[in-house]
């Protein structure tokens, strides 16, 4: 097998704080290096990756439902402040008071008063939807069984 020709180094983009970029620039001038790439290569060559332990907290993804108006406010604010939506969410969650909210306040941003009768109606309305979903899930399985049965009968008729 022929050796692959070495590819030229492709640029990697990193999002760094301005203070770290300033540190790269000062190291470049003090060490007499030609570019910031050389500073980064030198730093990586000298760095002991085995000793490194992250101080960053473990992250996990979650999915939440937000009303359209809240999504709009969130995205506009992120563009205005030039930060990510996730960063705004983290700031909002950090700023959230631990006090238990009143029952009339809902996380959707609208006030609702729920009645027990309305909850019962929702539960009964969901049951037919669940049945329909189960039927839909079973339907493809039934089709497969029917097709297999048809093939078997066709084969048995041909062999006669």
Coordinates of N, CA and C in Angstrom, one line a residue:
X1 N 0.8 -1.2 0.0 CA 0.0 0.0 0.0 C 0.9 1.2 0.0
X2 N 0.6 2.2 -0.8 CA 1.4 3.4 -1.0 C 1.2 4.3 0.2
X3 N 2.2 5.1 0.6 CA 2.1 6.0 1.7 C 1.3 7.2 1.3
X4 N 0.5 7.7 2.2 CA -0.3 8.9 1.9 C 0.6 10.1 2.0
X5 N 0.5 11.0 1.1 CA 1.3 12.3 1.2 C 0.8 13.1 2.4
X6 N 1.7 13.7 3.1 CA 1.3 14.4 4.3 C 0.5 15.7 3.9
X7 N -0.5 15.9 4.6 CA -1.4 17.1 4.2 C -0.8 18.3 4.9
X8 N -1.0 19.5 4.3 CA -0.6 20.7 5.0 C -1.5 20.9 6.2
X9 N -1.0 21.5 7.2 CA -1.8 21.8 8.5 C -3.0 22.6 8.2
X10 N -4.1 22.1 8.6 CA -5.4 22.9 8.4 C -5.6 23.8 9.7
X11 N -6.1 24.9 9.5 CA -6.3 25.8 10.7 C -7.4 25.3 11.6
X12 N -7.2 25.4 12.9 CA -8.2 25.1 13.9 C -8.6 26.4 14.5
X13 N -9.9 26.6 14.7 CA -10.4 27.9 15.3 C -10.8 27.6 16.8
X14 N -10.3 28.5 17.6 CA -10.7 28.4 19.1 C -11.3 29.7 19.5
X15 N -12.2 29.6 20.4 CA -12.8 30.7 21.1 C -12.1 31.0 22.4
X16 N -11.2 32.0 22.4 CA -10.4 32.3 23.6 C -10.8 33.6 24.2
X17 N -10.6 33.8 25.5 CA -10.8 35.1 26.1 C -9.7 36.1 25.6
X18 N -10.0 37.3 25.6 CA -9.1 38.3 25.1 C -7.8 38.3 26.0
X19 N -7.9 38.0 27.3 CA -6.7 38.0 28.1 C -5.7 36.9 27.6
X20 N -6.3 35.8 27.2 CA -5.4 34.7 26.7 C -4.8 35.1 25.4
X21 N -5.5 35.7 24.5 CA -5.0 36.2 23.2 C -3.9 37.2 23.5
X22 N -4.0 38.1 24.4 CA -3.0 39.0 24.8 C -1.7 38.3 25.3
X23 N -1.9 37.2 26.1 CA -0.8 36.5 26.6 C -0.1 35.8 25.4
X24 N -0.8 35.3 24.4 CA -0.2 34.7 23.2 C 0.7 35.8 22.5
X25 N 0.1 37.0 22.3 CA 0.8 38.1 21.7 C 2.1 38.5 22.4
X26 N 2.0 38.6 23.7 CA 3.2 38.9 24.5 C 4.3 37.8 24.5
X27 N 3.8 36.6 24.5 CA 4.8 35.4 24.4 C 5.4 35.4 23.0
X28 N 4.7 35.8 22.0 CA 5.2 35.8 20.7 C 6.4 36.8 20.6
X29 N 6.1 38.0 21.1 CA 7.2 39.0 21.0 C 8.4 38.7 21.9
X30 N 8.1 38.2 23.1 CA 9.2 37.9 24.1 C 10.1 36.7 23.6
X31 N 9.4 35.7 23.0 CA 10.2 34.6 22.5 C 10.7 34.7 21.1
X32 N 10.3 35.8 20.4 CA 10.8 36.1 19.1 C 10.2 35.1 18.1
X33 N 9.0 34.7 18.3 CA 8.3 33.7 17.3 C 7.6 34.5 16.3
X34 N 7.5 33.8 15.1 CA 6.9 34.5 13.9 C 5.4 34.7 14.0
X35 N 4.7 33.7 14.6 CA 3.2 33.8 14.6 C 2.6 33.2 15.9
X36 N 1.3 33.5 16.0 CA 0.6 32.9 17.2 C 0.5 31.4 17.1
X37 N 0.5 30.9 15.8 CA 0.5 29.4 15.7 C 1.8 28.8 16.3
X38 N 2.9 29.5 16.1 CA 4.2 28.9 16.7 C 4.1 29.0 18.2
X39 N 3.5 30.0 18.8 CA 3.3 30.1 20.3 C 2.4 28.9 20.7
X40 N 1.3 28.6 20.0 CA 0.4 27.6 20.4 C 1.1 26.2 20.3
X41 N 1.9 26.0 19.2 CA 2.6 24.7 19.0 C 3.6 24.5 20.1
X42 N 4.3 25.6 20.5 CA 5.3 25.5 21.6 C 4.6 25.2 22.9
X43 N 3.5 25.8 23.2 CA 2.8 25.6 24.4 C 2.3 24.1 24.5
X44 N 1.8 23.6 23.4 CA 1.3 22.3 23.3 C 2.4 21.2 23.4
X45 N 3.5 21.5 22.9 CA 4.7 20.6 22.9 C 5.2 20.5 24.4
X46 N 5.2 21.6 25.1 CA 5.7 21.6 26.5 C 4.6 21.1 27.5
X47 N 3.4 21.1 27.1 CA 2.3 20.8 28.1 C 2.3 19.3 28.4
X48 N 2.1 19.0 29.7 CA 1.9 17.6 30.2 C 0.5 17.3 30.3
X49 N 0.0 16.6 29.3 CA -1.5 16.3 29.2 C -1.9 15.2 30.3
X50 N -0.9 14.4 30.8 CA -1.2 13.4 31.8 C -1.6 14.1 33.1
X51 N -1.0 15.2 33.4 CA -1.3 15.9 34.7 C -2.5 16.7 34.7
X52 N -3.1 17.0 33.5 CA -4.2 17.9 33.4 C -5.5 17.3 34.0
X53 N -6.2 18.1 34.8 CA -7.5 17.7 35.3 C -8.4 18.9 35.1
X54 N -9.6 18.7 34.5 CA -10.5 19.7 34.2 C -11.1 20.3 35.5
X55 N -11.2 21.6 35.5 CA -11.9 22.3 36.6 C -13.4 22.6 36.2
X56 N -13.7 22.3 35.0 CA -15.0 22.6 34.5 C -16.0 21.5 34.9
X57 N -17.2 22.0 35.2 CA -18.3 21.1 35.7 C -18.8 20.2 34.5
X58 N -19.2 19.0 34.8 CA -19.7 18.1 33.7 C -21.0 18.7 33.2
X59 N -21.1 18.7 31.8 CA -22.3 19.2 31.2 C -23.2 18.1 30.6
X60 N -24.5 18.3 30.6 CA -25.4 17.4 30.0 C -26.4 18.3 29.2
X61 N -27.0 17.7 28.2 CA -28.0 18.4 27.4 C -29.4 18.1 27.9
X62 N -30.3 19.1 27.9 CA -31.7 18.9 28.2 C -32.5 19.5 27.1
X63 N -33.7 19.0 26.9 CA -34.7 19.6 26.0 C -35.8 20.2 26.8
X64 N -36.2 21.4 26.5 CA -37.3 22.0 27.1 C -38.2 22.6 26.1
X65 N -39.5 22.8 26.4 CA -40.5 23.5 25.5 C -40.6 24.9 26.0
X66 N -40.5 25.8 25.1 CA -40.7 27.2 25.4 C -41.7 27.8 24.4
X67 N -42.6 28.7 24.9 CA -43.5 29.3 24.0 C -42.8 30.2 23.0
X68 N -43.4 30.5 21.9 CA -42.8 31.2 20.8 C -42.3 32.6 21.2
X69 N -43.1 33.3 22.0 CA -42.7 34.6 22.4 C -41.5 34.6 23.3
X70 N -41.3 33.6 24.1 CA -40.2 33.5 25.0 C -38.9 33.1 24.2
X71 N -39.1 32.3 23.2 CA -38.0 31.9 22.3 C -37.5 33.2 21.5
X72 N -38.4 34.0 21.1 CA -38.1 35.2 20.4 C -37.3 36.2 21.3
X73 N -37.8 36.3 22.5 CA -37.1 37.2 23.5 C -35.7 36.7 23.7
X74 N -35.5 35.4 23.9 CA -34.3 34.8 24.2 C -33.3 35.0 23.0
X75 N -33.7 34.7 21.8 CA -32.8 34.8 20.6 C -32.5 36.3 20.4
X76 N -33.4 37.2 20.5 CA -33.1 38.6 20.3 C -32.1 39.1 21.4
X77 N -32.3 38.7 22.6 CA -31.4 39.1 23.7 C -30.0 38.5 23.4
X78 N -29.9 37.3 22.9 CA -28.6 36.7 22.7 C -27.9 37.4 21.6
X79 N -28.6 37.8 20.5 CA -28.0 38.6 19.4 C -27.6 40.0 19.9
X80 N -28.4 40.6 20.7 CA -28.1 42.0 21.2 C -26.9 42.0 22.1
X81 N -26.8 41.0 23.0 CA -25.7 40.9 24.0 C -24.5 40.2 23.4
X82 N -24.6 39.6 22.2 CA -23.6 38.9 21.5 C -23.0 37.7 22.3
X83 N -24.0 36.9 22.8 CA -23.7 35.7 23.6 C -24.6 34.6 23.1
X84 N -24.3 33.4 23.5 CA -25.1 32.3 23.1 C -26.4 32.2 23.9
X85 N -27.4 31.6 23.3 CA -28.7 31.4 24.0 C -28.4 30.5 25.3
X86 N -27.5 29.5 25.2 CA -27.2 28.7 26.3 C -26.6 29.5 27.5
X87 N -25.8 30.5 27.1 CA -25.2 31.3 28.2 C -26.2 32.1 28.9
X88 N -27.2 32.7 28.1 CA -28.3 33.4 28.7 C -29.1 32.5 29.6
X89 N -29.4 31.3 29.2 CA -30.1 30.3 30.0 C -29.4 30.0 31.3
X90 N -28.1 29.8 31.2 CA -27.3 29.5 32.4 C -27.3 30.6 33.4
X91 N -27.3 31.9 32.8 CA -27.3 33.1 33.7 C -28.7 33.1 34.4
X92 N -29.8 32.9 33.6 CA -31.1 32.9 34.1 C -31.3 31.9 35.2
X93 N -30.8 30.7 35.0 CA -30.9 29.6 36.0 C -30.1 29.9 37.2
X94 N -28.9 30.5 37.1 CA -28.1 30.9 38.2 C -28.8 32.0 39.0
X95 N -29.5 32.9 38.3 CA -30.2 34.0 39.0 C -31.5 33.6 39.6
X96 N -32.0 32.4 39.3 CA -33.3 31.9 39.8 C -33.3 31.8 41.3
X97 N -34.3 32.4 41.9 CA -34.4 32.2 43.3 C -34.9 30.8 43.7
X98 N -34.6 30.3 44.8 CA -34.9 29.0 45.2 C -36.3 28.9 45.9
X99 N -36.9 30.1 46.1 CA -38.2 30.1 46.8 C -39.2 29.4 45.9
X100 N -40.1 28.7 46.5 CA -41.2 28.0 45.7 C -42.2 29.0 45.1
X101 N -42.4 28.9 43.8 CA -43.3 29.8 43.2 C -44.7 29.5 43.5
X102 N -45.6 30.5 43.4 CA -47.0 30.3 43.7 C -47.6 29.4 42.6
X103 N -48.7 28.7 42.9 CA -49.3 27.8 41.9 C -49.8 28.5 40.7
X104 N -50.2 29.8 40.8 CA -50.7 30.5 39.6 C -49.6 30.8 38.6
X105 N -48.4 30.9 39.1 CA -47.3 31.2 38.2 C -46.8 29.9 37.5
X106 N -46.7 30.0 36.2 CA -46.3 28.8 35.4 C -45.0 29.2 34.7
X107 N -44.1 28.2 34.5 CA -42.8 28.5 33.8 C -43.0 29.0 32.4
X108 N -44.2 28.8 31.8 CA -44.4 29.3 30.5 C -44.5 30.8 30.4
X109 N -44.5 31.4 31.5 CA -44.6 32.9 31.5 C -46.0 33.4 31.5
X110 N -47.0 32.6 31.5 CA -48.4 33.0 31.6 C -49.0 32.5 32.9
X111 N -50.0 33.2 33.4 CA -50.6 32.8 34.6 C -51.8 31.9 34.2
X112 N -51.9 30.8 34.9 CA -53.0 29.9 34.7 C -53.5 29.4 36.0
X113 N -54.8 29.2 36.0 CA -55.4 28.6 37.2 C -56.0 27.2 36.7
X114 N -55.4 26.2 37.3 CA -55.8 24.8 36.9 C -56.8 24.3 37.8
X115 N -57.8 23.6 37.3 CA -58.9 23.0 38.1 C -58.7 21.5 38.1
X116 N -59.1 20.8 39.1 CA -58.9 19.3 39.1 C -59.7 18.7 37.9
X117 N -60.9 19.2 37.6 CA -61.7 18.7 36.5 C -61.0 18.8 35.2
X118 N -60.3 19.9 35.0 CA -59.5 20.0 33.7 C -58.4 19.0 33.6
X119 N -57.8 18.6 34.7 CA -56.7 17.6 34.7 C -57.3 16.3 34.4
X120 N -58.5 15.9 34.9 CA -59.1 14.7 34.6 C -59.5 14.6 33.1
X121 N -59.9 15.7 32.6 CA -60.3 15.7 31.2 C -59.1 15.5 30.3
X122 N -57.9 16.1 30.7 CA -56.7 15.8 29.9 C -56.3 14.4 29.9
X123 N -56.4 13.7 31.1 CA -56.0 12.3 31.2 C -56.9 11.5 30.3
X124 N -58.2 11.7 30.3 CA -59.1 10.9 29.5 C -58.8 11.2 28.0
X125 N -58.4 12.4 27.7 CA -58.2 12.7 26.3 C -56.9 12.1 25.8
X126 N -55.9 11.9 26.7 CA -54.7 11.3 26.3 C -54.8 9.8 26.1
X127 N -55.7 9.1 26.8 CA -55.8 7.7 26.6 C -56.1 7.2 25.2
X128 N -57.0 7.8 24.5 CA -57.2 7.4 23.1 C -56.0 7.6 22.2
X129 N -55.3 8.7 22.5 CA -54.1 9.0 21.7 C -53.0 7.9 21.9
X130 N -52.9 7.4 23.2 CA -52.0 6.4 23.5 C -52.4 5.1 22.8
X131 N -53.7 4.8 22.7 CA -54.2 3.6 22.1 C -53.9 3.7 20.6
X132 N -54.1 4.8 20.0 CA -53.8 5.0 18.6 C -52.3 4.8 18.3
X133 N -51.5 5.3 19.2 CA -50.0 5.2 19.0 C -49.6 3.7 19.1
X134 N -50.2 3.0 20.0 CA -49.9 1.6 20.2 C -50.3 0.8 18.9
X135 N -51.5 1.1 18.4 CA -52.0 0.5 17.2 C -51.1 0.8 16.0
X136 N -50.7 2.0 15.9 CA -49.8 2.4 14.8 C -48.5 1.6 14.9
X137 N -48.0 1.4 16.1 CA -46.7 0.7 16.3 C -46.9 -0.8 16.0
X138 N -48.1 -1.4 16.3 CA -48.4 -2.8 16.0 C -48.6 -3.0 14.6
X139 N -49.2 -2.0 13.9 CA -49.6 -2.2 12.5 C -48.4 -2.6 11.6
X140 N -47.2 -2.0 11.6 CA -46.2 -2.5 10.8 C -45.8 -4.0 11.1
X141 N -45.8 -4.3 12.4 CA -45.5 -5.7 12.7 C -46.5 -6.7 12.1
X142 N -47.8 -6.3 12.1 CA -48.8 -7.2 11.6 C -48.6 -7.3 10.1
X143 N -48.3 -6.2 9.4 CA -48.0 -6.2 8.0 C -46.9 -7.2 7.6
X144 N -45.8 -7.2 8.4 CA -44.7 -8.0 8.2 C -45.1 -9.5 8.3
X145 N -45.9 -9.8 9.3 CA -46.4 -11.2 9.5 C -47.3 -11.6 8.3
X146 N -48.2 -10.7 7.9 CA -49.1 -11.0 6.8 C -48.3 -11.3 5.5
X147 N -47.3 -10.4 5.2 CA -46.5 -10.6 4.0 C -45.7 -11.9 4.1
X148 N -45.2 -12.3 5.3 CA -44.5 -13.5 5.4 C -45.5 -14.7 5.1
X149 N -46.7 -14.6 5.6 CA -47.7 -15.6 5.4 C -48.0 -15.8 4.0
X150 N -48.2 -14.6 3.3 CA -48.5 -14.7 1.8 C -47.4 -15.3 1.1
X151 N -46.1 -15.0 1.4 CA -45.0 -15.6 0.7 C -44.9 -17.1 0.9
X152 N -45.2 -17.5 2.1 CA -45.2 -18.9 2.5 C -46.3 -19.7 1.7
X153 N -47.5 -19.1 1.5 CA -48.5 -19.7 0.8 C -48.2 -19.8 -0.7
X154 N -47.6 -18.7 -1.2 CA -47.2 -18.7 -2.6 C -46.1 -19.8 -2.9
X155 N -45.2 -19.9 -2.0 CA -44.1 -20.9 -2.2 C -44.7 -22.3 -2.1
X156 N -45.7 -22.5 -1.2 CA -46.3 -23.9 -1.1 C -47.1 -24.2 -2.3
X157 N -47.8 -23.2 -2.9 CA -48.6 -23.4 -4.2 C -47.7 -23.7 -5.3
X158 N -46.5 -23.0 -5.4 CA -45.6 -23.3 -6.5 C -44.9 -24.7 -6.4
X159 N -44.7 -25.1 -5.2 CA -44.1 -26.4 -5.1 C -45.0 -27.6 -5.4
X160 N -46.3 -27.3 -5.4 CA -47.3 -28.4 -5.7 C -47.2 -28.9 -7.1

